[in-house]
Amino acid sequence: MALTTPIFAVTVSGDVGNATWYAMNSPYHVTDAVNVPAGATLTIEAGVDVLFDADVAITVEGAIHVYGSPDDSVRFLPGTAEHWGGILMSGADSSSFAYARVSGSGGPSPLLCIDCAGSERGGLALVDSAQVSLSHTVLSGNWTSRNGGGIGILDSSRAWIEYADIRDNTAYMGGGLHADPATALDISHSRLAANPSTPGSSAVSLFRPHDQPAHSTAPVSGSHKTHRRRITHAHHSDHPQGIRGTVLLLATHEPGDAHGQSKH
């Protein structure tokens, strides 16, 4: 259900530059597309709600650092809009999310709609060598008509994920998580559950060269020698459309610690 806008609301749109969003000013209502330009950093304090009153995205060409806490998470949610456009991180700057929740991006899911307008991204999307670390973060209830309903890792990007809860997301492929070739993914102590995708596909899609063993911890590419895909109990399945690569199911682990549950 969409949240209503208070009489005195902080609204944000356009370029935000170097900025901090403070808990005392929460909630922040996104009324149009937000962009963090290259070289700029957006910092978000614990306790902030970011509510979307329009079906738009936050695009990060610089960096975003989300500092939730075990007692007070940071939430990205629909406001008066039914859904919103996700968070797109683009470029080589490093971003981070701790004790955060990203939910409600994308709207109702037509699984086979490959080119639906406004549905290219899920909750988080990394492109153009973006780098992000996620800790104690929930990605839930997001969808995309493409790949990676919870998070999509593309274009030589890198992601470090720990103690995450990735659930109830939907995508054409990789309902919870998708990683392209030549990307780097390190995921541990995380739970992936109820992330549907097209029949015959997988909730987690990790594409790798055909000659890399399923249980290998070899680097994803030669230029990312310290960043590995940690895969256990991998299960092979052929993609129904014959896309090159192998779809793998990632073993899940109980997170153990809180995921910013105080306001979920």
PDB file of C-alpha atoms in Angstrom:
ATOM      1  CA  MET A   1       0.000   0.000   0.000  1.00  0.00           C
ATOM      2  CA  ALA A   2       1.356   3.409  -0.942  1.00  0.00           C
ATOM      3  CA  LEU A   3       2.265   5.734   1.918  1.00  0.00           C
ATOM      4  CA  THR A   4       0.738   9.187   2.116  1.00  0.00           C
ATOM      5  CA  THR A   5       2.686  12.437   1.964  1.00  0.00           C
ATOM      6  CA  PRO A   6       2.679  14.554   5.142  1.00  0.00           C
ATOM      7  CA  ILE A   7       1.802  18.247   4.998  1.00  0.00           C
ATOM      8  CA  PHE A   8       5.430  19.242   5.554  1.00  0.00           C
ATOM      9  CA  ALA A   9       7.507  16.899   3.427  1.00  0.00           C
ATOM     10  CA  VAL A  10      11.076  17.050   2.216  1.00  0.00           C
ATOM     11  CA  THR A  11      10.963  16.508  -1.543  1.00  0.00           C
ATOM     12  CA  VAL A  12      13.951  15.587  -3.686  1.00  0.00           C
ATOM     13  CA  SER A  13      14.537  15.422  -7.438  1.00  0.00           C
ATOM     14  CA  GLY A  14      17.207  16.125 -10.033  1.00  0.00           C
ATOM     15  CA  ASP A  15      20.932  16.303  -9.260  1.00  0.00           C
ATOM     16  CA  VAL A  16      21.679  16.063  -5.538  1.00  0.00           C
ATOM     17  CA  GLY A  17      25.461  16.595  -5.600  1.00  0.00           C
ATOM     18  CA  ASN A  18      27.328  16.035  -2.326  1.00  0.00           C
ATOM     19  CA  ALA A  19      24.522  15.686   0.204  1.00  0.00           C
ATOM     20  CA  THR A  20      23.455  13.976   3.408  1.00  0.00           C
ATOM     21  CA  TRP A  21      19.871  12.920   4.091  1.00  0.00           C
ATOM     22  CA  TYR A  22      19.240  13.157   7.838  1.00  0.00           C
ATOM     23  CA  ALA A  23      16.902  11.128  10.022  1.00  0.00           C
ATOM     24  CA  MET A  24      15.453  14.296  11.544  1.00  0.00           C
ATOM     25  CA  ASN A  25      14.194  15.318   8.087  1.00  0.00           C
ATOM     26  CA  SER A  26      12.753  11.907   7.214  1.00  0.00           C
ATOM     27  CA  PRO A  27      10.846  10.935   5.182  1.00  0.00           C
ATOM     28  CA  TYR A  28      12.346  12.142   1.907  1.00  0.00           C
ATOM     29  CA  HIS A  29       9.802  12.109  -0.923  1.00  0.00           C
ATOM     30  CA  VAL A  30      11.170  11.505  -4.412  1.00  0.00           C
ATOM     31  CA  THR A  31       8.993  13.446  -6.855  1.00  0.00           C
ATOM     32  CA  ASP A  32      11.102  13.047  -9.991  1.00  0.00           C
ATOM     33  CA  ALA A  33      14.228  11.188 -11.082  1.00  0.00           C
ATOM     34  CA  VAL A  34      17.223  11.669  -8.777  1.00  0.00           C
ATOM     35  CA  ASN A  35      20.804  11.643 -10.000  1.00  0.00           C
ATOM     36  CA  VAL A  36      24.026  11.541  -7.993  1.00  0.00           C
ATOM     37  CA  PRO A  37      26.558  12.981 -10.468  1.00  0.00           C
ATOM     38  CA  ALA A  38      30.034  11.574 -11.035  1.00  0.00           C
ATOM     39  CA  GLY A  39      32.375  12.690  -8.264  1.00  0.00           C
ATOM     40  CA  ALA A  40      29.532  13.358  -5.819  1.00  0.00           C
ATOM     41  CA  THR A  41      28.460  11.301  -2.789  1.00  0.00           C
ATOM     42  CA  LEU A  42      24.989  10.892  -1.313  1.00  0.00           C
ATOM     43  CA  THR A  43      25.038   9.794   2.336  1.00  0.00           C
ATOM     44  CA  ILE A  44      21.864   8.538   4.025  1.00  0.00           C
ATOM     45  CA  GLU A  45      21.645   8.281   7.815  1.00  0.00           C
ATOM     46  CA  ALA A  46      20.030   5.536   9.853  1.00  0.00           C
ATOM     47  CA  GLY A  47      16.300   6.020  10.296  1.00  0.00           C
ATOM     48  CA  VAL A  48      15.645   7.650   6.919  1.00  0.00           C
ATOM     49  CA  ASP A  49      12.703   6.566   4.784  1.00  0.00           C
ATOM     50  CA  VAL A  50      13.013   7.345   1.070  1.00  0.00           C
ATOM     51  CA  LEU A  51       9.499   7.286  -0.383  1.00  0.00           C
ATOM     52  CA  PHE A  52       8.789   7.451  -4.102  1.00  0.00           C
ATOM     53  CA  ASP A  53       5.859   9.587  -5.188  1.00  0.00           C
ATOM     54  CA  ALA A  54       6.630   8.919  -8.860  1.00  0.00           C
ATOM     55  CA  ASP A  55       7.693   5.891 -10.907  1.00  0.00           C
ATOM     56  CA  VAL A  56      11.294   7.065 -11.206  1.00  0.00           C
ATOM     57  CA  ALA A  57      14.753   5.816 -10.315  1.00  0.00           C
ATOM     58  CA  ILE A  58      17.761   6.960  -8.346  1.00  0.00           C
ATOM     59  CA  THR A  59      20.767   6.924 -10.674  1.00  0.00           C
ATOM     60  CA  VAL A  60      24.158   6.954  -8.989  1.00  0.00           C
ATOM     61  CA  GLU A  61      27.062   7.984 -11.212  1.00  0.00           C
ATOM     62  CA  GLY A  62      29.111   8.956  -8.155  1.00  0.00           C
ATOM     63  CA  ALA A  63      28.623   7.077  -4.880  1.00  0.00           C
ATOM     64  CA  ILE A  64      25.846   6.352  -2.396  1.00  0.00           C
ATOM     65  CA  HIS A  65      26.483   5.273   1.188  1.00  0.00           C
ATOM     66  CA  VAL A  66      23.529   4.057   3.215  1.00  0.00           C
ATOM     67  CA  TYR A  67      24.291   3.838   6.943  1.00  0.00           C
ATOM     68  CA  GLY A  68      21.406   2.043   8.582  1.00  0.00           C
ATOM     69  CA  SER A  69      21.798   0.471  12.002  1.00  0.00           C
ATOM     70  CA  PRO A  70      20.501  -2.688  13.703  1.00  0.00           C
ATOM     71  CA  ASP A  71      17.935  -0.552  15.538  1.00  0.00           C
ATOM     72  CA  ASP A  72      16.948   1.790  12.710  1.00  0.00           C
ATOM     73  CA  SER A  73      17.254   0.783   9.090  1.00  0.00           C
ATOM     74  CA  VAL A  74      17.055   2.891   5.927  1.00  0.00           C
ATOM     75  CA  ARG A  75      14.107   2.065   3.679  1.00  0.00           C
ATOM     76  CA  PHE A  76      13.474   2.714  -0.017  1.00  0.00           C
ATOM     77  CA  LEU A  77       9.744   2.207  -0.571  1.00  0.00           C
ATOM     78  CA  PRO A  78       6.797   3.337  -2.696  1.00  0.00           C
ATOM     79  CA  GLY A  79       5.243   6.539  -1.377  1.00  0.00           C
ATOM     80  CA  THR A  80       2.156   7.742  -3.211  1.00  0.00           C
ATOM     81  CA  ALA A  81       3.314   5.898  -6.346  1.00  0.00           C
ATOM     82  CA  GLU A  82       2.377   2.228  -6.688  1.00  0.00           C
ATOM     83  CA  HIS A  83       5.966   1.372  -7.576  1.00  0.00           C
ATOM     84  CA  TRP A  84       9.238   3.037  -8.517  1.00  0.00           C
ATOM     85  CA  GLY A  85      12.264   2.604 -10.781  1.00  0.00           C
ATOM     86  CA  GLY A  86      14.966   1.058  -8.605  1.00  0.00           C
ATOM     87  CA  ILE A  87      18.508   2.229  -7.853  1.00  0.00           C
ATOM     88  CA  LEU A  88      20.959   2.190 -10.758  1.00  0.00           C
ATOM     89  CA  MET A  89      24.663   2.436  -9.937  1.00  0.00           C
ATOM     90  CA  SER A  90      26.862   3.330 -12.889  1.00  0.00           C
ATOM     91  CA  GLY A  91      30.606   3.896 -12.952  1.00  0.00           C
ATOM     92  CA  ALA A  92      33.650   2.830 -10.983  1.00  0.00           C
ATOM     93  CA  ASP A  93      32.936   4.566  -7.664  1.00  0.00           C
ATOM     94  CA  SER A  94      32.293   2.314  -4.650  1.00  0.00           C
ATOM     95  CA  SER A  95      28.922   2.427  -2.879  1.00  0.00           C
ATOM     96  CA  SER A  96      27.610   0.685   0.227  1.00  0.00           C
ATOM     97  CA  PHE A  97      24.334  -0.306   1.895  1.00  0.00           C
ATOM     98  CA  ALA A  98      24.145  -1.403   5.528  1.00  0.00           C
ATOM     99  CA  TYR A  99      20.919  -2.286   7.351  1.00  0.00           C
ATOM    100  CA  ALA A 100      18.781  -1.141   4.442  1.00  0.00           C
ATOM    101  CA  ARG A 101      15.616  -2.295   2.735  1.00  0.00           C
ATOM    102  CA  VAL A 102      14.827  -1.869  -0.978  1.00  0.00           C
ATOM    103  CA  SER A 103      11.255  -2.870  -1.816  1.00  0.00           C
ATOM    104  CA  GLY A 104       8.463  -2.206  -4.276  1.00  0.00           C
ATOM    105  CA  SER A 105      10.491  -1.374  -7.372  1.00  0.00           C
ATOM    106  CA  GLY A 106       8.990  -2.368 -10.718  1.00  0.00           C
ATOM    107  CA  GLY A 107       5.328  -3.091  -9.992  1.00  0.00           C
ATOM    108  CA  PRO A 108       3.267  -6.154 -10.996  1.00  0.00           C
ATOM    109  CA  SER A 109       5.291  -8.612 -13.050  1.00  0.00           C
ATOM    110  CA  PRO A 110       4.576  -9.675 -16.624  1.00  0.00           C
ATOM    111  CA  LEU A 111       7.337 -12.299 -16.707  1.00  0.00           C
ATOM    112  CA  LEU A 112       7.525 -12.587 -20.473  1.00  0.00           C
ATOM    113  CA  CYS A 113       7.437  -8.858 -21.206  1.00  0.00           C
ATOM    114  CA  ILE A 114      11.015  -8.366 -22.367  1.00  0.00           C
ATOM    115  CA  ASP A 115      10.794  -4.751 -23.537  1.00  0.00           C
ATOM    116  CA  CYS A 116       8.158  -3.241 -21.247  1.00  0.00           C
ATOM    117  CA  ALA A 117       8.776   0.467 -20.714  1.00  0.00           C
ATOM    118  CA  GLY A 118      10.000   1.325 -17.227  1.00  0.00           C
ATOM    119  CA  SER A 119      10.720  -2.264 -16.237  1.00  0.00           C
ATOM    120  CA  GLU A 120      14.383  -2.639 -17.177  1.00  0.00           C
ATOM    121  CA  ARG A 121      15.683  -2.772 -13.602  1.00  0.00           C
ATOM    122  CA  GLY A 122      14.797  -4.515 -10.374  1.00  0.00           C
ATOM    123  CA  GLY A 123      15.727  -3.293  -6.906  1.00  0.00           C
ATOM    124  CA  LEU A 124      19.441  -2.653  -7.521  1.00  0.00           C
ATOM    125  CA  ALA A 125      21.305  -2.638 -10.840  1.00  0.00           C
ATOM    126  CA  LEU A 126      25.069  -2.285 -11.312  1.00  0.00           C
ATOM    127  CA  VAL A 127      26.462  -1.252 -14.709  1.00  0.00           C
ATOM    128  CA  ASP A 128      29.663   0.168 -16.201  1.00  0.00           C
ATOM    129  CA  SER A 129      32.084  -1.250 -13.599  1.00  0.00           C
ATOM    130  CA  ALA A 130      30.053  -0.148 -10.580  1.00  0.00           C
ATOM    131  CA  GLN A 131      31.075  -1.489  -7.163  1.00  0.00           C
ATOM    132  CA  VAL A 132      28.815  -2.017  -4.165  1.00  0.00           C
ATOM    133  CA  SER A 133      28.887  -3.760  -0.803  1.00  0.00           C
ATOM    134  CA  LEU A 134      25.654  -4.898   0.850  1.00  0.00           C
ATOM    135  CA  SER A 135      25.475  -5.892   4.495  1.00  0.00           C
ATOM    136  CA  HIS A 136      22.355  -6.790   6.487  1.00  0.00           C
ATOM    137  CA  THR A 137      20.194  -5.567   3.636  1.00  0.00           C
ATOM    138  CA  VAL A 138      16.765  -6.741   2.496  1.00  0.00           C
ATOM    139  CA  LEU A 139      15.876  -6.787  -1.197  1.00  0.00           C
ATOM    140  CA  SER A 140      12.220  -7.783  -1.405  1.00  0.00           C
ATOM    141  CA  GLY A 141       9.172  -7.363  -3.582  1.00  0.00           C
ATOM    142  CA  ASN A 142      11.027  -5.972  -6.608  1.00  0.00           C
ATOM    143  CA  TRP A 143      10.694  -7.065 -10.224  1.00  0.00           C
ATOM    144  CA  THR A 144      12.113  -6.563 -13.679  1.00  0.00           C
ATOM    145  CA  SER A 145      11.107  -7.880 -17.084  1.00  0.00           C
ATOM    146  CA  ARG A 146      14.803  -8.511 -17.723  1.00  0.00           C
ATOM    147  CA  ASN A 147      17.350 -10.178 -15.399  1.00  0.00           C
ATOM    148  CA  GLY A 148      17.958  -9.713 -11.681  1.00  0.00           C
ATOM    149  CA  GLY A 149      14.771  -8.857  -9.792  1.00  0.00           C
ATOM    150  CA  GLY A 150      16.534  -8.225  -6.490  1.00  0.00           C
ATOM    151  CA  ILE A 151      19.936  -7.248  -7.874  1.00  0.00           C
ATOM    152  CA  GLY A 152      21.490  -7.359 -11.340  1.00  0.00           C
ATOM    153  CA  ILE A 153      25.285  -7.242 -11.693  1.00  0.00           C
ATOM    154  CA  LEU A 154      26.313  -6.248 -15.216  1.00  0.00           C
ATOM    155  CA  ASP A 155      29.118  -4.757 -17.309  1.00  0.00           C
ATOM    156  CA  SER A 156      32.235  -5.728 -15.308  1.00  0.00           C
ATOM    157  CA  SER A 157      30.651  -4.593 -12.035  1.00  0.00           C
ATOM    158  CA  ARG A 158      31.476  -6.012  -8.598  1.00  0.00           C
ATOM    159  CA  ALA A 159      29.304  -6.826  -5.602  1.00  0.00           C
ATOM    160  CA  TRP A 160      30.140  -8.003  -2.089  1.00  0.00           C
ATOM    161  CA  ILE A 161      27.058  -9.295  -0.278  1.00  0.00           C
ATOM    162  CA  GLU A 162      26.810 -10.614   3.275  1.00  0.00           C
ATOM    163  CA  TYR A 163      23.951 -11.190   5.701  1.00  0.00           C
ATOM    164  CA  ALA A 164      21.410 -10.255   3.042  1.00  0.00           C
ATOM    165  CA  ASP A 165      17.802 -11.335   2.725  1.00  0.00           C
ATOM    166  CA  ILE A 166      16.807 -11.527  -0.968  1.00  0.00           C
ATOM    167  CA  ARG A 167      13.206 -12.648  -1.237  1.00  0.00           C
ATOM    168  CA  ASP A 168       9.938 -12.298  -3.139  1.00  0.00           C
ATOM    169  CA  ASN A 169      11.575 -10.657  -6.160  1.00  0.00           C
ATOM    170  CA  THR A 170      10.665 -11.502  -9.749  1.00  0.00           C
ATOM    171  CA  ALA A 171      12.502 -11.356 -13.066  1.00  0.00           C
ATOM    172  CA  TYR A 172      12.631 -12.888 -16.506  1.00  0.00           C
ATOM    173  CA  MET A 173      15.757 -14.685 -15.298  1.00  0.00           C
ATOM    174  CA  GLY A 174      17.472 -14.573 -11.932  1.00  0.00           C
ATOM    175  CA  GLY A 175      14.428 -13.621  -9.888  1.00  0.00           C
ATOM    176  CA  GLY A 176      16.616 -12.906  -6.877  1.00  0.00           C
ATOM    177  CA  LEU A 177      20.041 -12.266  -8.353  1.00  0.00           C
ATOM    178  CA  HIS A 178      21.689 -12.163 -11.770  1.00  0.00           C
ATOM    179  CA  ALA A 179      25.393 -11.756 -12.604  1.00  0.00           C
ATOM    180  CA  ASP A 180      26.697 -11.425 -16.154  1.00  0.00           C
ATOM    181  CA  PRO A 181      30.016 -12.844 -17.366  1.00  0.00           C
ATOM    182  CA  ALA A 182      33.106 -10.786 -16.439  1.00  0.00           C
ATOM    183  CA  THR A 183      31.488  -9.558 -13.240  1.00  0.00           C
ATOM    184  CA  ALA A 184      32.637 -10.217  -9.686  1.00  0.00           C
ATOM    185  CA  LEU A 185      30.345 -11.526  -6.963  1.00  0.00           C
ATOM    186  CA  ASP A 186      31.175 -12.553  -3.407  1.00  0.00           C
ATOM    187  CA  ILE A 187      28.094 -13.580  -1.421  1.00  0.00           C
ATOM    188  CA  SER A 188      27.994 -15.231   1.996  1.00  0.00           C
ATOM    189  CA  HIS A 189      25.713 -15.793   5.004  1.00  0.00           C
ATOM    190  CA  SER A 190      22.689 -14.736   2.980  1.00  0.00           C
ATOM    191  CA  ARG A 191      19.220 -16.088   2.334  1.00  0.00           C
ATOM    192  CA  LEU A 192      17.522 -16.280  -1.060  1.00  0.00           C
ATOM    193  CA  ALA A 193      13.911 -17.417  -1.049  1.00  0.00           C
ATOM    194  CA  ALA A 194      10.722 -17.186  -3.153  1.00  0.00           C
ATOM    195  CA  ASN A 195      12.299 -15.352  -6.090  1.00  0.00           C
ATOM    196  CA  PRO A 196      10.388 -16.596  -9.167  1.00  0.00           C
ATOM    197  CA  SER A 197      11.533 -16.291 -12.763  1.00  0.00           C
ATOM    198  CA  THR A 198      10.379 -17.721 -16.077  1.00  0.00           C
ATOM    199  CA  PRO A 199       9.657 -21.474 -16.090  1.00  0.00           C
ATOM    200  CA  GLY A 200      12.874 -23.423 -16.567  1.00  0.00           C
ATOM    201  CA  SER A 201      15.068 -20.606 -15.321  1.00  0.00           C
ATOM    202  CA  SER A 202      16.451 -20.052 -11.842  1.00  0.00           C
ATOM    203  CA  ALA A 203      16.010 -17.722  -8.900  1.00  0.00           C
ATOM    204  CA  VAL A 204      19.755 -17.066  -9.150  1.00  0.00           C
ATOM    205  CA  SER A 205      21.506 -16.840 -12.520  1.00  0.00           C
ATOM    206  CA  LEU A 206      25.294 -16.695 -12.628  1.00  0.00           C
ATOM    207  CA  PHE A 207      26.839 -16.909 -16.073  1.00  0.00           C
ATOM    208  CA  ARG A 208      30.370 -18.239 -16.407  1.00  0.00           C
ATOM    209  CA  PRO A 209      32.591 -19.764 -19.085  1.00  0.00           C
ATOM    210  CA  HIS A 210      31.571 -23.327 -19.937  1.00  0.00           C
ATOM    211  CA  ASP A 211      34.993 -24.678 -18.935  1.00  0.00           C
ATOM    212  CA  GLN A 212      34.802 -23.339 -15.351  1.00  0.00           C
ATOM    213  CA  PRO A 213      33.689 -26.087 -12.930  1.00  0.00           C
ATOM    214  CA  ALA A 214      30.441 -25.405 -11.092  1.00  0.00           C
ATOM    215  CA  HIS A 215      32.110 -25.601  -7.663  1.00  0.00           C
ATOM    216  CA  SER A 216      35.123 -23.560  -8.689  1.00  0.00           C
ATOM    217  CA  THR A 217      36.245 -20.495  -6.770  1.00  0.00           C
ATOM    218  CA  ALA A 218      38.301 -19.293  -9.719  1.00  0.00           C
ATOM    219  CA  PRO A 219      38.257 -15.554 -10.380  1.00  0.00           C
ATOM    220  CA  VAL A 220      35.403 -14.360 -12.547  1.00  0.00           C
ATOM    221  CA  SER A 221      37.859 -12.723 -14.923  1.00  0.00           C
ATOM    222  CA  GLY A 222      41.592 -12.312 -15.130  1.00  0.00           C
ATOM    223  CA  SER A 223      41.419  -8.635 -14.188  1.00  0.00           C
ATOM    224  CA  HIS A 224      39.459  -9.343 -10.998  1.00  0.00           C
ATOM    225  CA  LYS A 225      41.903 -11.743  -9.399  1.00  0.00           C
ATOM    226  CA  THR A 226      40.855 -11.062  -5.815  1.00  0.00           C
ATOM    227  CA  HIS A 227      37.106 -11.209  -6.383  1.00  0.00           C
ATOM    228  CA  ARG A 228      35.465 -14.610  -6.641  1.00  0.00           C
ATOM    229  CA  ARG A 229      32.051 -16.161  -6.968  1.00  0.00           C
ATOM    230  CA  ARG A 230      31.462 -18.370  -3.944  1.00  0.00           C
ATOM    231  CA  ILE A 231      29.160 -21.103  -5.125  1.00  0.00           C
ATOM    232  CA  THR A 232      28.170 -24.219  -3.215  1.00  0.00           C
ATOM    233  CA  HIS A 233      25.778 -27.045  -4.043  1.00  0.00           C
ATOM    234  CA  ALA A 234      25.432 -25.664  -7.554  1.00  0.00           C
ATOM    235  CA  HIS A 235      22.779 -27.193  -9.748  1.00  0.00           C
ATOM    236  CA  HIS A 236      22.980 -27.043 -13.538  1.00  0.00           C
ATOM    237  CA  SER A 237      19.991 -26.304 -15.738  1.00  0.00           C
ATOM    238  CA  ASP A 238      19.690 -25.242 -19.353  1.00  0.00           C
ATOM    239  CA  HIS A 239      18.111 -21.878 -20.034  1.00  0.00           C
ATOM    240  CA  PRO A 240      14.871 -22.314 -22.025  1.00  0.00           C
ATOM    241  CA  GLN A 241      15.943 -19.748 -24.626  1.00  0.00           C
ATOM    242  CA  GLY A 242      19.365 -21.324 -25.171  1.00  0.00           C
ATOM    243  CA  ILE A 243      21.333 -18.347 -23.877  1.00  0.00           C
ATOM    244  CA  ARG A 244      25.010 -19.271 -23.559  1.00  0.00           C
ATOM    245  CA  GLY A 245      26.200 -19.933 -20.035  1.00  0.00           C
ATOM    246  CA  THR A 246      25.074 -21.990 -17.098  1.00  0.00           C
ATOM    247  CA  VAL A 247      22.353 -21.161 -14.630  1.00  0.00           C
ATOM    248  CA  LEU A 248      23.338 -22.003 -11.074  1.00  0.00           C
ATOM    249  CA  LEU A 249      21.284 -22.324  -7.931  1.00  0.00           C
ATOM    250  CA  LEU A 250      23.134 -20.854  -4.976  1.00  0.00           C
ATOM    251  CA  ALA A 251      22.927 -22.651  -1.663  1.00  0.00           C
ATOM    252  CA  THR A 252      21.248 -20.525   0.983  1.00  0.00           C
ATOM    253  CA  HIS A 253      22.339 -19.811   4.528  1.00  0.00           C
ATOM    254  CA  GLU A 254      20.376 -18.460   7.428  1.00  0.00           C
ATOM    255  CA  PRO A 255      21.521 -14.862   7.901  1.00  0.00           C
ATOM    256  CA  GLY A 256      21.915 -15.192  11.657  1.00  0.00           C
ATOM    257  CA  ASP A 257      21.930 -11.446  12.331  1.00  0.00           C
ATOM    258  CA  ALA A 258      19.257  -8.791  11.972  1.00  0.00           C
ATOM    259  CA  HIS A 259      18.574  -7.259   8.554  1.00  0.00           C
ATOM    260  CA  GLY A 260      17.418  -3.869   9.685  1.00  0.00           C
ATOM    261  CA  GLN A 261      14.171  -5.492  10.769  1.00  0.00           C
ATOM    262  CA  SER A 262      13.134  -2.751  13.177  1.00  0.00           C
ATOM    263  CA  LYS A 263      10.883  -1.019  10.631  1.00  0.00           C
ATOM    264  CA  HIS A 264      10.183  -3.802   8.141  1.00  0.00           C
TER     265      HIS A 264
END
